[in-house]
Amino acid sequence: MATKVEVNILAELEPLTVPISELTLDPKNARQHPDRNIQTLMLSLTHYGQRTPLVANSKTKIVLKGNGLLMAAKELGWDRIAVVWVDDDDETAKAYAIMDNQSGETSEWDLPNLKDILEELDTGAFRMDLTGFLETEIADLMTQLREPGSGLTDDDAVPEVGEQICKPGDLWVLGEHRLLCGDVTMSENVEKLMGGEVGDIVFTDPPYNVNYGSTMKDKMRHKVSKSNAGRKIMNDNFPSKLAYYQFLYQAISAFRPYVKGDVYMCSSSSELHTLQKAFVDSNGHWSTFIIWVKNTFTIGRSNYQRQYEVILYGWFEGSPHYWSGVRSLGDVIKQEQATDVWEFPKPSKSPLHPTTKPVSLVQRAIKNSSRVRGIVLDLFGGSGTTMIACETLDRRCYMMELDPHYCDVIIERWERYTGKEAVLLEATNASG
């Protein structure tokens, strides 16, 4: 029992007080009261006092409403508490006890309004734990309701670039972000990129092993784009599934020590099992495949034209991965972000990179799995979508890209979006 504190009951309720020893906790109470709940109620009683009476059966002395409050009062060493007595039969008593709890469950937060109120209270002088929320829960709420920022260009705009600037081994700083032109399968490159930091989440889009850029359709697209080199993807045409597996395994093993949270890895449906095996073999815990449903299909040789892509979602075994998304039944029903089917339109144009993801899709993963100012790793940077998503959500993106051409695209895209200039931190020819 905690140290006894002074009984704090509103004066208007004092006539209703009875000795706590006269009351009996409901032995069939279907509502559990874990330690955190009792601690919160103790804080409420201590600071605000008892403001609503318990409800108890006058014949059995069993508490029908307020069992948790009674438990908290006992922990505080109170000797009395305010009670309203009812003369219910057994059936009515049981039904009322359930109704009292369930009626509260059917209410719901107006989250934007709650956010505004919490921000008004958060002056620095007020104890925010007196709201009943933990500091981390408030931070998570602010994260989920944070409106993405905007830039000087469209979020999904990918620019053309001219003469190549980046070289293998170059390390760039783009505001709060970092970009290394290098090979992720080499652990020393990941170490160089991270600079002693550890990432909070990985969102990355490795090559699909489908040889993008070799089809007639791709060649026609090259003619449309001034930057023909922009269509080809390095490491996208392995001689066998085994070779592709080994590539993925080496990459995942190289970045594994540098992430402590969730991992999102995009894949083609034809190679998702190869990716899953490489991830699990690298001590990864596979949780689910997220299905990205597009607004249009891609013409191919299959009988059924494909209108989705797959994203592996998981974390590394033993990792204290973070989740700020919703889990309760009501929230899952209301918020599609809590399911593993994500519906986002494709970027309207992606002539410079064949697998460009919409920024809004990446934003969902980042918001669900990281806090503001967290570090997001993308080891296959592509056209830089993850960096733009991080820029809009006040996260730091640590990105790697093998192809110097696409590094140029990433830098140009970020500079146009922000109006700022990237800085070459380190220029080398090592570990390309």
Short mmCIF file of N, CA and C in Angstrom, two decimals, residues 70-222:
data_model
loop_
_atom_site.label_atom_id
_atom_site.label_comp_id
_atom_site.label_asym_id
_atom_site.label_seq_id
_atom_site.Cartn_x
_atom_site.Cartn_y
_atom_site.Cartn_z
N LEU A 70 -12.24 2.53 -6.20
CA LEU A 70 -12.14 1.99 -4.84
C LEU A 70 -10.76 1.38 -4.61
N MET A 71 -10.25 0.66 -5.59
CA MET A 71 -8.92 0.08 -5.46
C MET A 71 -7.86 1.17 -5.30
N ALA A 72 -8.00 2.26 -6.06
CA ALA A 72 -7.05 3.37 -5.96
C ALA A 72 -7.13 4.04 -4.60
N ALA A 73 -8.36 4.22 -4.09
CA ALA A 73 -8.53 4.84 -2.77
C ALA A 73 -7.90 3.99 -1.67
N LYS A 74 -8.05 2.68 -1.79
CA LYS A 74 -7.41 1.78 -0.82
C LYS A 74 -5.89 1.91 -0.87
N GLU A 75 -5.35 1.99 -2.08
CA GLU A 75 -3.90 2.14 -2.24
C GLU A 75 -3.41 3.44 -1.61
N LEU A 76 -4.25 4.46 -1.64
CA LEU A 76 -3.89 5.75 -1.05
C LEU A 76 -4.08 5.78 0.47
N GLY A 77 -4.68 4.72 1.00
CA GLY A 77 -4.89 4.66 2.44
C GLY A 77 -6.13 5.39 2.92
N TRP A 78 -7.05 5.67 2.01
CA TRP A 78 -8.29 6.34 2.42
C TRP A 78 -9.10 5.40 3.31
N ASP A 79 -9.85 6.01 4.22
CA ASP A 79 -10.69 5.21 5.10
C ASP A 79 -12.17 5.35 4.77
N ARG A 80 -12.51 6.26 3.87
CA ARG A 80 -13.91 6.45 3.49
C ARG A 80 -13.98 6.90 2.03
N ILE A 81 -15.19 6.75 1.46
CA ILE A 81 -15.40 7.12 0.07
C ILE A 81 -16.89 7.34 -0.15
N ALA A 82 -17.23 8.21 -1.10
CA ALA A 82 -18.64 8.54 -1.36
C ALA A 82 -19.29 7.45 -2.22
N VAL A 83 -20.51 7.07 -1.83
CA VAL A 83 -21.22 5.97 -2.50
C VAL A 83 -22.69 6.33 -2.65
N VAL A 84 -23.27 5.95 -3.79
CA VAL A 84 -24.71 5.96 -3.98
C VAL A 84 -25.18 4.52 -3.94
N TRP A 85 -26.20 4.24 -3.12
CA TRP A 85 -26.71 2.88 -2.96
C TRP A 85 -27.90 2.63 -3.88
N VAL A 86 -27.95 1.42 -4.46
CA VAL A 86 -29.09 1.01 -5.28
C VAL A 86 -29.57 -0.35 -4.79
N ASP A 87 -30.84 -0.61 -5.03
CA ASP A 87 -31.45 -1.86 -4.56
C ASP A 87 -31.74 -2.77 -5.75
N ASP A 88 -30.69 -3.13 -6.51
CA ASP A 88 -30.86 -3.92 -7.72
C ASP A 88 -30.95 -5.41 -7.41
N ASP A 89 -31.76 -6.11 -8.24
CA ASP A 89 -31.68 -7.57 -8.17
C ASP A 89 -30.41 -8.02 -8.89
N ASP A 90 -30.10 -9.30 -8.81
CA ASP A 90 -28.82 -9.81 -9.32
C ASP A 90 -28.67 -9.56 -10.82
N GLU A 91 -29.73 -9.79 -11.57
CA GLU A 91 -29.67 -9.61 -13.03
C GLU A 91 -29.42 -8.15 -13.39
N THR A 92 -30.16 -7.24 -12.75
CA THR A 92 -30.00 -5.82 -13.03
C THR A 92 -28.61 -5.33 -12.64
N ALA A 93 -28.11 -5.81 -11.51
CA ALA A 93 -26.79 -5.40 -11.04
C ALA A 93 -25.71 -5.79 -12.05
N LYS A 94 -25.78 -7.01 -12.56
CA LYS A 94 -24.79 -7.47 -13.53
C LYS A 94 -24.88 -6.65 -14.83
N ALA A 95 -26.11 -6.44 -15.29
CA ALA A 95 -26.30 -5.72 -16.54
C ALA A 95 -25.84 -4.27 -16.42
N TYR A 96 -26.14 -3.64 -15.28
CA TYR A 96 -25.74 -2.25 -15.09
C TYR A 96 -24.21 -2.11 -15.06
N ALA A 97 -23.55 -3.06 -14.39
CA ALA A 97 -22.09 -3.01 -14.30
C ALA A 97 -21.46 -3.06 -15.69
N ILE A 98 -22.04 -3.91 -16.55
CA ILE A 98 -21.53 -4.00 -17.92
C ILE A 98 -21.87 -2.73 -18.70
N MET A 99 -23.11 -2.26 -18.56
CA MET A 99 -23.54 -1.06 -19.27
C MET A 99 -22.67 0.14 -18.90
N ASP A 100 -22.33 0.27 -17.63
CA ASP A 100 -21.54 1.42 -17.20
C ASP A 100 -20.19 1.46 -17.92
N ASN A 101 -19.59 0.29 -18.08
CA ASN A 101 -18.30 0.25 -18.77
C ASN A 101 -18.45 0.36 -20.29
N GLN A 102 -19.42 -0.35 -20.83
CA GLN A 102 -19.57 -0.38 -22.28
C GLN A 102 -20.04 0.96 -22.84
N SER A 103 -20.84 1.69 -22.11
CA SER A 103 -21.31 2.99 -22.60
C SER A 103 -20.15 3.95 -22.80
N GLY A 104 -19.13 3.82 -21.95
CA GLY A 104 -17.94 4.64 -22.15
C GLY A 104 -17.14 4.23 -23.36
N GLU A 105 -17.16 2.91 -23.65
CA GLU A 105 -16.41 2.41 -24.80
C GLU A 105 -16.98 2.91 -26.12
N THR A 106 -18.26 3.22 -26.15
CA THR A 106 -18.88 3.63 -27.41
C THR A 106 -18.68 5.11 -27.71
N SER A 107 -18.11 5.86 -26.78
CA SER A 107 -17.72 7.24 -27.08
C SER A 107 -16.37 7.22 -27.78
N GLU A 108 -15.99 8.32 -28.37
CA GLU A 108 -14.72 8.36 -29.08
C GLU A 108 -14.14 9.77 -29.03
N TRP A 109 -12.82 9.83 -29.15
CA TRP A 109 -12.14 11.12 -29.13
C TRP A 109 -12.34 11.84 -30.46
N ASP A 110 -12.56 13.13 -30.37
CA ASP A 110 -12.40 14.01 -31.52
C ASP A 110 -10.91 14.37 -31.52
N LEU A 111 -10.12 13.60 -32.26
CA LEU A 111 -8.67 13.69 -32.14
C LEU A 111 -8.10 15.07 -32.47
N PRO A 112 -8.53 15.73 -33.53
CA PRO A 112 -7.99 17.08 -33.77
C PRO A 112 -8.30 18.04 -32.62
N ASN A 113 -9.51 17.93 -32.06
CA ASN A 113 -9.87 18.79 -30.93
C ASN A 113 -9.05 18.44 -29.70
N LEU A 114 -8.86 17.14 -29.46
CA LEU A 114 -8.03 16.70 -28.34
C LEU A 114 -6.61 17.24 -28.49
N LYS A 115 -6.08 17.17 -29.69
CA LYS A 115 -4.74 17.69 -29.95
C LYS A 115 -4.66 19.17 -29.61
N ASP A 116 -5.67 19.94 -30.03
CA ASP A 116 -5.67 21.38 -29.75
C ASP A 116 -5.69 21.65 -28.25
N ILE A 117 -6.52 20.90 -27.52
CA ILE A 117 -6.63 21.12 -26.07
C ILE A 117 -5.31 20.77 -25.38
N LEU A 118 -4.72 19.66 -25.77
CA LEU A 118 -3.44 19.26 -25.17
C LEU A 118 -2.36 20.30 -25.45
N GLU A 119 -2.37 20.85 -26.65
CA GLU A 119 -1.39 21.88 -26.98
C GLU A 119 -1.62 23.14 -26.14
N GLU A 120 -2.88 23.47 -25.86
CA GLU A 120 -3.18 24.62 -25.00
C GLU A 120 -2.68 24.40 -23.58
N LEU A 121 -2.79 23.16 -23.10
CA LEU A 121 -2.34 22.84 -21.74
C LEU A 121 -0.82 22.78 -21.63
N ASP A 122 -0.18 22.41 -22.73
CA ASP A 122 1.26 22.15 -22.70
C ASP A 122 2.05 23.46 -22.74
N THR A 123 1.98 24.20 -21.65
CA THR A 123 2.67 25.49 -21.54
C THR A 123 4.06 25.36 -20.93
N GLY A 124 4.35 24.19 -20.39
CA GLY A 124 5.59 24.00 -19.66
C GLY A 124 5.40 24.09 -18.17
N ALA A 125 4.34 24.78 -17.76
CA ALA A 125 4.05 24.93 -16.33
C ALA A 125 3.07 23.88 -15.83
N PHE A 126 2.25 23.35 -16.75
CA PHE A 126 1.22 22.39 -16.36
C PHE A 126 1.75 20.97 -16.45
N ARG A 127 1.39 20.13 -15.47
CA ARG A 127 1.79 18.72 -15.48
C ARG A 127 0.90 17.96 -16.46
N MET A 128 1.46 17.55 -17.57
CA MET A 128 0.67 16.91 -18.60
C MET A 128 0.19 15.52 -18.19
N ASP A 129 0.84 14.89 -17.20
CA ASP A 129 0.36 13.58 -16.75
C ASP A 129 -0.98 13.69 -16.04
N LEU A 130 -1.38 14.92 -15.68
CA LEU A 130 -2.68 15.11 -15.04
C LEU A 130 -3.82 15.02 -16.05
N THR A 131 -3.51 14.79 -17.30
CA THR A 131 -4.54 14.50 -18.30
C THR A 131 -4.83 13.01 -18.38
N GLY A 132 -3.99 12.19 -17.75
CA GLY A 132 -4.13 10.74 -17.84
C GLY A 132 -3.33 10.12 -18.96
N PHE A 133 -2.76 10.95 -19.82
CA PHE A 133 -1.94 10.46 -20.92
C PHE A 133 -0.48 10.43 -20.52
N LEU A 134 0.25 9.43 -21.02
CA LEU A 134 1.69 9.42 -20.86
C LEU A 134 2.31 10.42 -21.84
N GLU A 135 3.50 10.86 -21.51
CA GLU A 135 4.20 11.80 -22.40
C GLU A 135 4.38 11.21 -23.79
N THR A 136 4.71 9.91 -23.85
CA THR A 136 4.91 9.26 -25.15
C THR A 136 3.61 9.18 -25.94
N GLU A 137 2.49 9.00 -25.23
CA GLU A 137 1.19 8.93 -25.92
C GLU A 137 0.83 10.28 -26.52
N ILE A 138 1.12 11.34 -25.79
CA ILE A 138 0.85 12.68 -26.32
C ILE A 138 1.72 12.93 -27.55
N ALA A 139 2.99 12.53 -27.46
CA ALA A 139 3.89 12.70 -28.60
C ALA A 139 3.40 11.91 -29.81
N ASP A 140 2.90 10.69 -29.55
CA ASP A 140 2.39 9.85 -30.63
C ASP A 140 1.16 10.48 -31.28
N LEU A 141 0.29 11.05 -30.45
CA LEU A 141 -0.91 11.70 -30.97
C LEU A 141 -0.53 12.87 -31.86
N MET A 142 0.42 13.67 -31.39
CA MET A 142 0.86 14.81 -32.19
C MET A 142 1.48 14.34 -33.50
N THR A 143 2.19 13.22 -33.44
CA THR A 143 2.80 12.66 -34.64
C THR A 143 1.74 12.23 -35.65
N GLN A 144 0.73 11.51 -35.17
CA GLN A 144 -0.31 11.01 -36.07
C GLN A 144 -1.12 12.13 -36.70
N LEU A 145 -1.33 13.22 -35.96
CA LEU A 145 -2.20 14.29 -36.45
C LEU A 145 -1.42 15.42 -37.11
N ARG A 146 -0.12 15.28 -37.14
CA ARG A 146 0.71 16.32 -37.76
C ARG A 146 0.42 16.38 -39.25
N GLU A 147 0.10 17.55 -39.73
CA GLU A 147 -0.14 17.73 -41.16
C GLU A 147 1.20 17.80 -41.88
N PRO A 148 1.38 17.00 -42.94
CA PRO A 148 2.64 17.06 -43.67
C PRO A 148 2.90 18.46 -44.22
N GLY A 149 4.15 18.85 -44.20
CA GLY A 149 4.52 20.14 -44.76
C GLY A 149 4.49 20.09 -46.28
N SER A 150 4.71 21.21 -46.89
CA SER A 150 4.73 21.27 -48.35
C SER A 150 6.00 21.97 -48.80
N GLY A 151 6.34 21.77 -50.06
CA GLY A 151 7.55 22.36 -50.59
C GLY A 151 7.27 23.28 -51.75
N LEU A 152 8.33 23.63 -52.45
CA LEU A 152 8.22 24.56 -53.57
C LEU A 152 7.79 23.87 -54.86
N THR A 153 7.86 22.54 -54.86
CA THR A 153 7.41 21.77 -56.02
C THR A 153 6.42 20.72 -55.54
N ASP A 154 5.78 20.05 -56.47
CA ASP A 154 4.88 18.96 -56.12
C ASP A 154 5.65 17.85 -55.41
N ASP A 155 5.03 17.23 -54.41
CA ASP A 155 5.71 16.18 -53.64
C ASP A 155 6.29 15.10 -54.53
N ASP A 156 5.55 14.71 -55.56
CA ASP A 156 5.96 13.58 -56.39
C ASP A 156 6.75 13.98 -57.64
N ALA A 157 7.07 15.26 -57.76
CA ALA A 157 7.80 15.71 -58.95
C ALA A 157 9.25 15.22 -58.90
N VAL A 158 9.69 14.58 -59.99
CA VAL A 158 11.07 14.09 -60.10
C VAL A 158 11.72 14.82 -61.27
N PRO A 159 12.77 15.60 -61.02
CA PRO A 159 13.33 16.45 -62.07
C PRO A 159 14.31 15.72 -62.99
N GLU A 160 14.49 16.27 -64.16
CA GLU A 160 15.58 15.86 -65.05
C GLU A 160 16.88 16.44 -64.49
N VAL A 161 17.98 15.78 -64.76
CA VAL A 161 19.29 16.30 -64.35
C VAL A 161 20.21 16.32 -65.56
N GLY A 162 21.23 17.17 -65.48
CA GLY A 162 22.16 17.31 -66.59
C GLY A 162 23.43 16.51 -66.38
N GLU A 163 24.55 17.19 -66.46
CA GLU A 163 25.85 16.53 -66.33
C GLU A 163 26.02 15.91 -64.95
N GLN A 164 26.58 14.71 -64.91
CA GLN A 164 26.75 13.99 -63.64
C GLN A 164 27.68 14.76 -62.70
N ILE A 165 27.24 14.86 -61.44
CA ILE A 165 28.01 15.54 -60.40
C ILE A 165 28.52 14.55 -59.36
N CYS A 166 27.64 13.67 -58.89
CA CYS A 166 28.00 12.74 -57.81
C CYS A 166 28.95 11.66 -58.31
N LYS A 167 29.79 11.21 -57.39
CA LYS A 167 30.71 10.11 -57.66
C LYS A 167 30.59 9.08 -56.55
N PRO A 168 30.91 7.82 -56.85
CA PRO A 168 30.87 6.80 -55.80
C PRO A 168 31.74 7.21 -54.60
N GLY A 169 31.17 7.06 -53.42
CA GLY A 169 31.87 7.43 -52.20
C GLY A 169 31.53 8.81 -51.68
N ASP A 170 30.88 9.65 -52.50
CA ASP A 170 30.51 10.99 -52.05
C ASP A 170 29.47 10.92 -50.94
N LEU A 171 29.66 11.72 -49.91
CA LEU A 171 28.69 11.84 -48.81
C LEU A 171 28.18 13.27 -48.79
N TRP A 172 26.87 13.40 -48.94
CA TRP A 172 26.23 14.72 -49.01
C TRP A 172 25.35 14.95 -47.79
N VAL A 173 25.24 16.23 -47.41
CA VAL A 173 24.31 16.65 -46.37
C VAL A 173 23.27 17.54 -47.03
N LEU A 174 22.01 17.17 -46.85
CA LEU A 174 20.90 17.92 -47.44
C LEU A 174 20.01 18.39 -46.29
N GLY A 175 20.32 19.54 -45.72
CA GLY A 175 19.59 19.99 -44.54
C GLY A 175 19.81 19.04 -43.38
N GLU A 176 18.74 18.37 -42.93
CA GLU A 176 18.82 17.40 -41.84
C GLU A 176 19.12 15.99 -42.35
N HIS A 177 19.23 15.83 -43.65
CA HIS A 177 19.35 14.51 -44.26
C HIS A 177 20.78 14.24 -44.73
N ARG A 178 21.07 12.97 -44.96
CA ARG A 178 22.38 12.55 -45.47
C ARG A 178 22.18 11.63 -46.67
N LEU A 179 23.08 11.72 -47.63
CA LEU A 179 23.04 10.88 -48.83
C LEU A 179 24.44 10.40 -49.14
N LEU A 180 24.59 9.09 -49.24
CA LEU A 180 25.87 8.49 -49.63
C LEU A 180 25.70 7.78 -50.97
N CYS A 181 26.60 8.06 -51.88
CA CYS A 181 26.62 7.33 -53.15
C CYS A 181 27.47 6.09 -52.94
N GLY A 182 26.81 4.95 -52.76
CA GLY A 182 27.57 3.75 -52.44
C GLY A 182 26.73 2.49 -52.48
N ASP A 183 27.40 1.38 -52.23
CA ASP A 183 26.82 0.04 -52.29
C ASP A 183 26.43 -0.41 -50.89
N VAL A 184 25.15 -0.68 -50.67
CA VAL A 184 24.66 -1.03 -49.34
C VAL A 184 25.16 -2.39 -48.88
N THR A 185 25.57 -3.25 -49.79
CA THR A 185 26.04 -4.57 -49.36
C THR A 185 27.39 -4.50 -48.66
N MET A 186 28.02 -3.35 -48.69
CA MET A 186 29.31 -3.15 -48.01
C MET A 186 29.04 -2.44 -46.68
N SER A 187 29.24 -3.14 -45.58
CA SER A 187 28.87 -2.62 -44.27
C SER A 187 29.60 -1.33 -43.93
N GLU A 188 30.82 -1.16 -44.46
CA GLU A 188 31.55 0.07 -44.17
C GLU A 188 30.85 1.30 -44.76
N ASN A 189 30.11 1.09 -45.85
CA ASN A 189 29.34 2.19 -46.42
C ASN A 189 28.19 2.59 -45.51
N VAL A 190 27.51 1.61 -44.95
CA VAL A 190 26.40 1.91 -44.03
C VAL A 190 26.94 2.64 -42.80
N GLU A 191 28.08 2.17 -42.30
CA GLU A 191 28.70 2.82 -41.14
C GLU A 191 29.04 4.28 -41.45
N LYS A 192 29.56 4.52 -42.63
CA LYS A 192 29.91 5.88 -43.05
C LYS A 192 28.67 6.75 -43.16
N LEU A 193 27.61 6.21 -43.74
CA LEU A 193 26.36 6.96 -43.88
C LEU A 193 25.80 7.35 -42.52
N MET A 194 25.80 6.41 -41.57
CA MET A 194 25.15 6.65 -40.29
C MET A 194 25.93 7.60 -39.39
N GLY A 195 27.23 7.65 -39.51
CA GLY A 195 28.01 8.59 -38.71
C GLY A 195 27.81 8.43 -37.22
N GLY A 196 27.70 7.18 -36.76
CA GLY A 196 27.53 6.92 -35.34
C GLY A 196 26.09 6.91 -34.87
N GLU A 197 25.14 7.18 -35.75
CA GLU A 197 23.71 7.18 -35.40
C GLU A 197 23.10 5.81 -35.67
N VAL A 198 21.91 5.59 -35.10
CA VAL A 198 21.13 4.38 -35.35
C VAL A 198 19.76 4.81 -35.83
N GLY A 199 19.27 4.17 -36.87
CA GLY A 199 17.98 4.54 -37.43
C GLY A 199 16.81 4.01 -36.63
N ASP A 200 15.67 4.69 -36.77
CA ASP A 200 14.44 4.28 -36.08
C ASP A 200 13.56 3.41 -36.96
N ILE A 201 13.75 3.47 -38.25
CA ILE A 201 12.89 2.74 -39.19
C ILE A 201 13.62 2.64 -40.52
N VAL A 202 13.35 1.58 -41.25
CA VAL A 202 13.82 1.45 -42.63
C VAL A 202 12.60 1.47 -43.55
N PHE A 203 12.63 2.32 -44.54
CA PHE A 203 11.69 2.22 -45.66
C PHE A 203 12.54 2.26 -46.92
N THR A 204 12.55 1.18 -47.66
CA THR A 204 13.43 1.12 -48.82
C THR A 204 12.82 0.28 -49.93
N ASP A 205 13.32 0.50 -51.12
CA ASP A 205 12.73 -0.08 -52.34
C ASP A 205 13.84 -0.69 -53.18
N PRO A 206 14.31 -1.90 -52.81
CA PRO A 206 15.44 -2.50 -53.54
C PRO A 206 15.04 -2.88 -54.96
N PRO A 207 16.03 -3.12 -55.82
CA PRO A 207 15.72 -3.58 -57.18
C PRO A 207 14.86 -4.84 -57.16
N TYR A 208 13.96 -4.96 -58.12
CA TYR A 208 12.98 -6.05 -58.14
C TYR A 208 13.48 -7.28 -58.90
N ASN A 209 14.66 -7.19 -59.50
CA ASN A 209 15.20 -8.29 -60.31
C ASN A 209 14.29 -8.60 -61.51
N VAL A 210 13.82 -7.55 -62.14
CA VAL A 210 12.94 -7.73 -63.31
C VAL A 210 13.52 -7.06 -64.56
N ASN A 211 14.75 -6.53 -64.45
CA ASN A 211 15.43 -5.94 -65.60
C ASN A 211 14.65 -4.79 -66.22
N TYR A 212 14.22 -3.85 -65.34
CA TYR A 212 13.56 -2.65 -65.85
C TYR A 212 14.48 -1.93 -66.84
N GLY A 213 13.88 -1.42 -67.87
CA GLY A 213 14.63 -0.65 -68.86
C GLY A 213 14.97 -1.43 -70.11
N SER A 214 14.66 -2.74 -70.11
CA SER A 214 15.05 -3.58 -71.26
C SER A 214 13.90 -3.84 -72.21
N THR A 215 12.67 -3.54 -71.81
CA THR A 215 11.53 -3.84 -72.66
C THR A 215 11.32 -2.74 -73.71
N MET A 216 10.53 -3.05 -74.74
CA MET A 216 10.22 -2.05 -75.75
C MET A 216 9.49 -0.86 -75.14
N LYS A 217 8.62 -1.14 -74.15
CA LYS A 217 7.90 -0.06 -73.48
C LYS A 217 8.88 0.89 -72.79
N ASP A 218 9.89 0.32 -72.13
CA ASP A 218 10.89 1.14 -71.46
C ASP A 218 11.69 1.97 -72.46
N LYS A 219 12.03 1.35 -73.58
CA LYS A 219 12.82 2.06 -74.57
C LYS A 219 12.03 3.22 -75.17
N MET A 220 10.73 3.05 -75.32
CA MET A 220 9.89 4.14 -75.80
C MET A 220 9.87 5.27 -74.77
N ARG A 221 9.84 4.90 -73.49
CA ARG A 221 9.86 5.91 -72.43
C ARG A 221 11.17 6.69 -72.45
N HIS A 222 12.27 6.01 -72.78
CA HIS A 222 13.56 6.67 -72.85
C HIS A 222 13.52 7.82 -73.87
#
